[in-house]
Tab-separated table of C-alpha atoms in Angstrom:
chain	number	residue	atom	x	y	z
A	1	MET	CA	113.829	93.175	65.419
A	2	ARG	CA	111.064	94.270	67.824
A	3	LYS	CA	112.533	92.179	70.619
A	4	LEU	CA	115.987	93.672	70.091
A	5	LEU	CA	114.511	97.167	70.018
A	6	SER	CA	112.566	96.504	73.226
A	7	VAL	CA	115.669	95.201	74.983
A	8	GLY	CA	117.698	98.186	73.798
A	9	ILE	CA	115.108	100.709	75.009
A	10	THR	CA	114.803	98.919	78.354
A	11	ILE	CA	118.564	98.872	78.901
A	12	SER	CA	118.792	102.553	77.965
A	13	LEU	CA	116.074	103.495	80.453
A	14	ILE	CA	117.770	101.448	83.183
A	15	MET	CA	121.076	103.214	82.520
A	16	ILE	CA	119.436	106.638	82.635
A	17	LEU	CA	117.715	105.808	85.925
A	18	LEU	CA	120.948	104.452	87.431
A	19	LEU	CA	122.794	107.616	86.415
A	20	GLY	CA	120.062	109.648	88.092
A	21	VAL	CA	120.327	107.591	91.290
A	22	ASN	CA	124.111	108.062	91.246
A	23	GLU	CA	123.603	111.840	91.287
A	24	LEU	CA	121.409	111.753	94.399
A	25	PRO	CA	123.018	113.190	97.553
A	26	LYS	CA	124.264	110.727	100.124
A	27	PHE	CA	121.975	109.857	103.002
A	28	GLY	CA	122.540	112.131	106.000
A	29	GLN	CA	124.600	114.673	104.077
A	30	TYR	CA	124.355	118.139	105.652
A	31	ASP	CA	123.434	119.916	102.414
A	32	ASN	CA	120.695	117.488	101.360
A	33	PRO	CA	117.574	119.144	99.902
A	34	ALA	CA	115.682	118.063	103.020
A	35	ASN	CA	117.905	120.343	105.079
A	36	ASN	CA	117.865	123.432	102.887
A	37	GLU	CA	116.041	126.720	103.359
A	38	VAL	CA	112.963	125.591	101.386
A	39	ALA	CA	111.934	123.079	104.042
A	40	HIS	CA	112.324	125.667	106.781
A	41	TYR	CA	110.338	128.195	104.747
A	42	TYR	CA	107.466	125.736	104.318
A	43	ILE	CA	107.385	124.947	108.029
A	44	GLU	CA	107.480	128.586	109.097
A	45	ARG	CA	105.213	130.175	106.463
A	46	ALA	CA	102.851	127.475	105.141
A	47	THR	CA	99.924	128.199	107.458
A	48	GLU	CA	100.253	131.956	107.017
A	49	GLU	CA	100.477	131.880	103.221
A	50	THR	CA	98.119	128.992	102.382
A	51	GLY	CA	95.682	129.028	105.307
A	52	ALA	CA	96.173	125.285	105.864
A	53	MET	CA	96.716	123.878	109.333
A	54	ASN	CA	97.970	120.711	107.657
A	55	ILE	CA	101.303	121.827	106.174
A	56	VAL	CA	101.446	118.833	103.833
A	57	THR	CA	98.170	119.842	102.183
A	58	GLY	CA	99.376	123.416	101.902
A	59	ILE	CA	102.484	122.220	100.090
A	60	ILE	CA	100.912	119.739	97.658
A	61	LEU	CA	97.868	121.873	96.786
A	62	ASP	CA	99.423	125.331	96.828
A	63	TYR	CA	103.213	125.546	96.643
A	64	ARG	CA	103.443	122.373	94.564
A	65	ALA	CA	99.943	122.293	93.081
A	66	PHE	CA	101.383	121.708	89.613
A	67	ASP	CA	103.029	118.476	90.795
A	68	THR	CA	99.731	117.293	92.261
A	69	PHE	CA	97.973	118.207	89.016
A	70	VAL	CA	100.422	115.989	87.104
A	71	GLU	CA	99.895	113.162	89.613
A	72	ALA	CA	96.143	113.434	89.140
A	73	SER	CA	96.702	113.478	85.369
A	74	VAL	CA	98.729	110.263	85.666
A	75	LEU	CA	95.803	108.590	87.449
A	76	PHE	CA	93.414	109.943	84.823
A	77	THR	CA	95.628	108.678	81.975
A	78	ALA	CA	96.045	105.278	83.624
A	79	SER	CA	92.268	104.942	83.981
A	80	ILE	CA	91.682	105.768	80.311
A	81	ILE	CA	94.428	103.399	79.129
A	82	VAL	CA	93.103	100.508	81.231
A	83	LEU	CA	89.623	101.315	79.960
A	84	LEU	CA	90.786	101.152	76.337
A	85	LEU	CA	92.829	97.986	76.809
A	86	LEU	CA	90.235	95.969	78.705
A	87	LYS	CA	87.019	97.265	77.162
A	88	LYS	CA	85.032	94.675	75.234
A	89	GLU	CA	81.729	94.816	73.442
A	90	LYS	CA	79.884	92.048	75.228
A	91	HIS	CA	78.942	91.932	78.878
A	92	SER	CA	80.322	89.190	81.050
A	93	ARG	CA	78.480	87.566	83.903
A	94	ASP	CA	79.587	88.065	87.479
A	95	ILE	CA	82.452	85.875	88.609
A	96	GLY	CA	81.268	82.649	90.141
A	97	SER	CA	83.033	83.248	93.437
A	98	TYR	CA	80.919	86.366	93.877
A	99	GLU	CA	77.581	84.734	93.190
A	100	THR	CA	77.322	83.347	96.697
A	101	ILE	CA	78.172	86.738	98.159
A	102	VAL	CA	75.581	88.518	96.025
A	103	LYS	CA	72.875	86.173	97.237
A	104	SER	CA	73.692	86.768	100.879
A	105	THR	CA	70.899	88.755	102.497
A	106	ILE	CA	73.000	89.305	105.603
A	107	LEU	CA	75.779	91.024	103.657
A	108	LYS	CA	73.317	93.205	101.803
A	109	GLU	CA	71.622	94.357	104.995
A	110	VAL	CA	74.927	95.022	106.762
A	111	SER	CA	76.237	96.910	103.739
A	112	LYS	CA	73.302	99.330	103.904
A	113	VAL	CA	74.750	100.597	107.169
A	114	LEU	CA	78.457	99.954	106.658
A	115	ILE	CA	78.992	101.423	103.175
A	116	PRO	CA	77.404	104.838	103.966
A	117	CYS	CA	79.550	105.018	107.105
A	118	ILE	CA	82.683	104.307	105.058
A	119	GLN	CA	81.719	106.974	102.546
A	120	ILE	CA	80.970	109.548	105.246
A	121	PHE	CA	84.372	108.856	106.782
A	122	GLY	CA	86.008	109.288	103.348
A	123	ILE	CA	84.191	112.602	102.845
A	124	TYR	CA	85.338	113.726	106.306
A	125	ILE	CA	88.957	112.888	105.438
A	126	ILE	CA	88.662	114.936	102.222
A	127	PHE	CA	86.895	117.962	103.742
A	128	TYR	CA	89.282	118.194	106.697
A	129	GLY	CA	92.426	117.451	104.694
A	130	HIS	CA	93.676	121.035	105.023
A	131	LEU	CA	93.106	121.018	108.780
A	132	SER	CA	94.266	117.553	109.848
A	133	PRO	CA	96.018	114.478	108.400
A	134	GLY	CA	94.202	113.255	105.309
A	135	GLY	CA	93.125	114.920	102.094
A	136	GLY	CA	91.963	114.015	98.607
A	137	PHE	CA	94.234	111.036	98.073
A	138	ALA	CA	93.423	109.324	101.374
A	139	GLY	CA	89.715	110.171	101.319
A	140	GLY	CA	89.370	109.226	97.657
A	141	THR	CA	90.906	105.826	98.385
A	142	ILE	CA	88.361	105.216	101.142
A	143	ILE	CA	85.400	106.198	98.961
A	144	GLY	CA	86.723	104.151	96.023
A	145	THR	CA	86.989	101.148	98.320
A	146	SER	CA	83.347	101.604	99.340
A	147	PHE	CA	82.357	101.467	95.653
A	148	ILE	CA	84.332	98.252	95.252
A	149	LEU	CA	82.660	96.731	98.301
A	150	TYR	CA	79.260	97.723	96.914
A	151	ARG	CA	80.061	96.000	93.623
A	152	ILE	CA	81.259	92.808	95.311
A	153	ILE	CA	78.109	92.553	97.417
A	154	TYR	CA	75.465	93.551	94.852
A	155	GLY	CA	77.093	92.235	91.690
A	156	LYS	CA	78.218	93.719	88.387
A	157	LYS	CA	74.898	94.262	86.610
A	158	PHE	CA	73.158	95.953	89.522
A	159	THR	CA	76.154	98.186	90.286
A	160	ASP	CA	76.588	99.218	86.654
A	161	LYS	CA	73.020	100.512	86.664
A	162	LYS	CA	73.593	102.489	89.862
A	163	ILE	CA	77.108	103.690	88.985
A	164	PRO	CA	77.357	103.678	85.156
A	165	TYR	CA	80.750	104.039	83.527
A	166	THR	CA	79.579	106.913	81.339
A	167	LYS	CA	78.801	109.096	84.349
A	168	LEU	CA	82.038	108.159	86.094
A	169	ILE	CA	84.078	109.092	83.025
A	170	THR	CA	82.240	112.426	82.835
A	171	TYR	CA	82.997	113.147	86.503
A	172	LEU	CA	86.624	112.075	86.032
A	173	CYS	CA	87.155	114.342	83.015
A	174	GLY	CA	85.305	117.213	84.681
A	175	ALA	CA	87.403	116.938	87.851
A	176	ILE	CA	90.751	117.032	86.045
A	177	ILE	CA	89.647	119.968	83.872
A	178	PHE	CA	88.231	121.922	86.822
A	179	TYR	CA	91.460	121.363	88.786
A	180	GLY	CA	93.430	122.866	85.905
A	181	LEU	CA	91.084	125.844	85.754
A	182	LEU	CA	91.289	126.529	89.496
A	183	LYS	CA	95.075	126.521	89.614
A	184	GLY	CA	95.710	127.531	86.017
A	185	TYR	CA	96.541	131.087	87.004
A	186	SER	CA	99.386	129.773	89.188
A	187	PHE	CA	100.763	127.651	86.361
A	188	ILE	CA	100.667	130.559	83.919
A	189	THR	CA	102.258	133.118	86.249
A	190	GLY	CA	104.844	130.736	87.667
A	191	GLY	CA	103.205	130.728	91.084
A	192	ASN	CA	103.581	134.494	91.495
A	193	HIS	CA	99.831	135.239	91.181
A	194	LEU	CA	100.649	138.407	89.252
A	195	ALA	CA	97.829	140.952	88.849
A	196	LEU	CA	95.163	138.374	89.551
A	197	PRO	CA	92.567	138.379	92.343
A	198	GLN	CA	93.259	135.871	95.084
A	199	PRO	CA	90.705	133.856	97.080
A	200	SER	CA	90.439	134.676	100.759
A	201	LEU	CA	92.453	132.356	102.974
A	202	GLY	CA	89.909	132.725	105.777
A	203	ILE	CA	90.776	131.881	109.359
A	204	PRO	CA	93.209	128.939	109.680
A	205	GLY	CA	91.425	126.140	111.523
A	206	ASN	CA	87.990	126.803	110.001
A	207	ILE	CA	86.714	124.318	107.438
A	208	ILE	CA	86.062	127.158	104.969
A	209	SER	CA	89.621	128.407	104.773
A	210	GLY	CA	92.731	127.999	102.702
A	211	GLY	CA	91.348	129.494	99.494
A	212	PHE	CA	91.135	126.785	96.853
A	213	LEU	CA	92.518	124.008	99.081
A	214	LEU	CA	89.106	122.549	99.960
A	215	PRO	CA	87.731	122.367	96.378
A	216	LEU	CA	91.069	121.035	95.156
A	217	ASN	CA	90.964	118.298	97.796
A	218	ILE	CA	87.431	117.406	96.679
A	219	LEU	CA	88.526	117.184	93.029
A	220	VAL	CA	91.554	115.026	93.860
A	221	GLY	CA	89.375	112.763	96.009
A	222	LEU	CA	86.922	112.341	93.138
A	223	ILE	CA	89.712	111.440	90.714
A	224	VAL	CA	91.278	108.912	93.096
A	225	ALA	CA	87.954	107.277	94.025
A	226	ILE	CA	86.903	106.771	90.396
A	227	THR	CA	90.363	105.561	89.357
A	228	ILE	CA	90.505	102.925	92.091
A	229	TYR	CA	87.012	101.730	91.223
A	230	PHE	CA	87.922	101.588	87.513
A	231	PHE	CA	91.027	99.534	88.170
A	232	PHE	CA	89.167	96.976	90.253
A	233	THR	CA	86.199	96.570	87.950
A	234	LEU	CA	88.190	96.411	84.711
A	235	PHE	CA	90.837	94.003	85.967
A	236	ASP	CA	88.175	91.962	87.750
A	237	GLY	CA	85.824	91.531	84.812
A	238	GLY	CA	88.138	92.421	81.958
A	239	GLU	CA	85.376	94.192	80.107
A	240	ILE	CA	82.518	96.637	80.402
């Protein structure tokens, strides 16, 4: 019965998705959403209204901040689900293929220079995301990768002491909540910012500009970095 139910649900979802695809406009059609007045409005007014030199950041963290909040929530939910599914009571030893790497003095010494450089570059990508290509998603991926590299080189036990799961979960939960608080007024008022004080947009091109864009980029970067690190460590070891 469960198998039949699973097949039925799967087929239903496939049909719904195919119907949705069938309703999409044809490629190159003159009245496609990509060619409507919204795109032109974003291009012409994004910097003026959001303070972001990078129009993409202005769109995803201001005009469409709710969409980005849901995307961050998806990453948060995925991290928690993987954590619940793969969490075990006992600790496992490091994978044998990593033992040789952990013992390598050369790798450890090189990592002391390389990993901080990777993290600084990731922070730069996050902090300048509203001024140039980059942002929280790209910078968070870079920083998360540096955590993974650190774990591969120094091993599971040592890394868990330096970067404990409890602290990472606290940061993850705090980031998603703080994001909601920063842009909550937009969600409640439908993006109209009615009768509420607005942050100064500053001078476009300065790092302190764009209102909430910089802190929002930092929060998204934190969520992405922790999520990527969670996925690697949990699927790698299968337990905490």
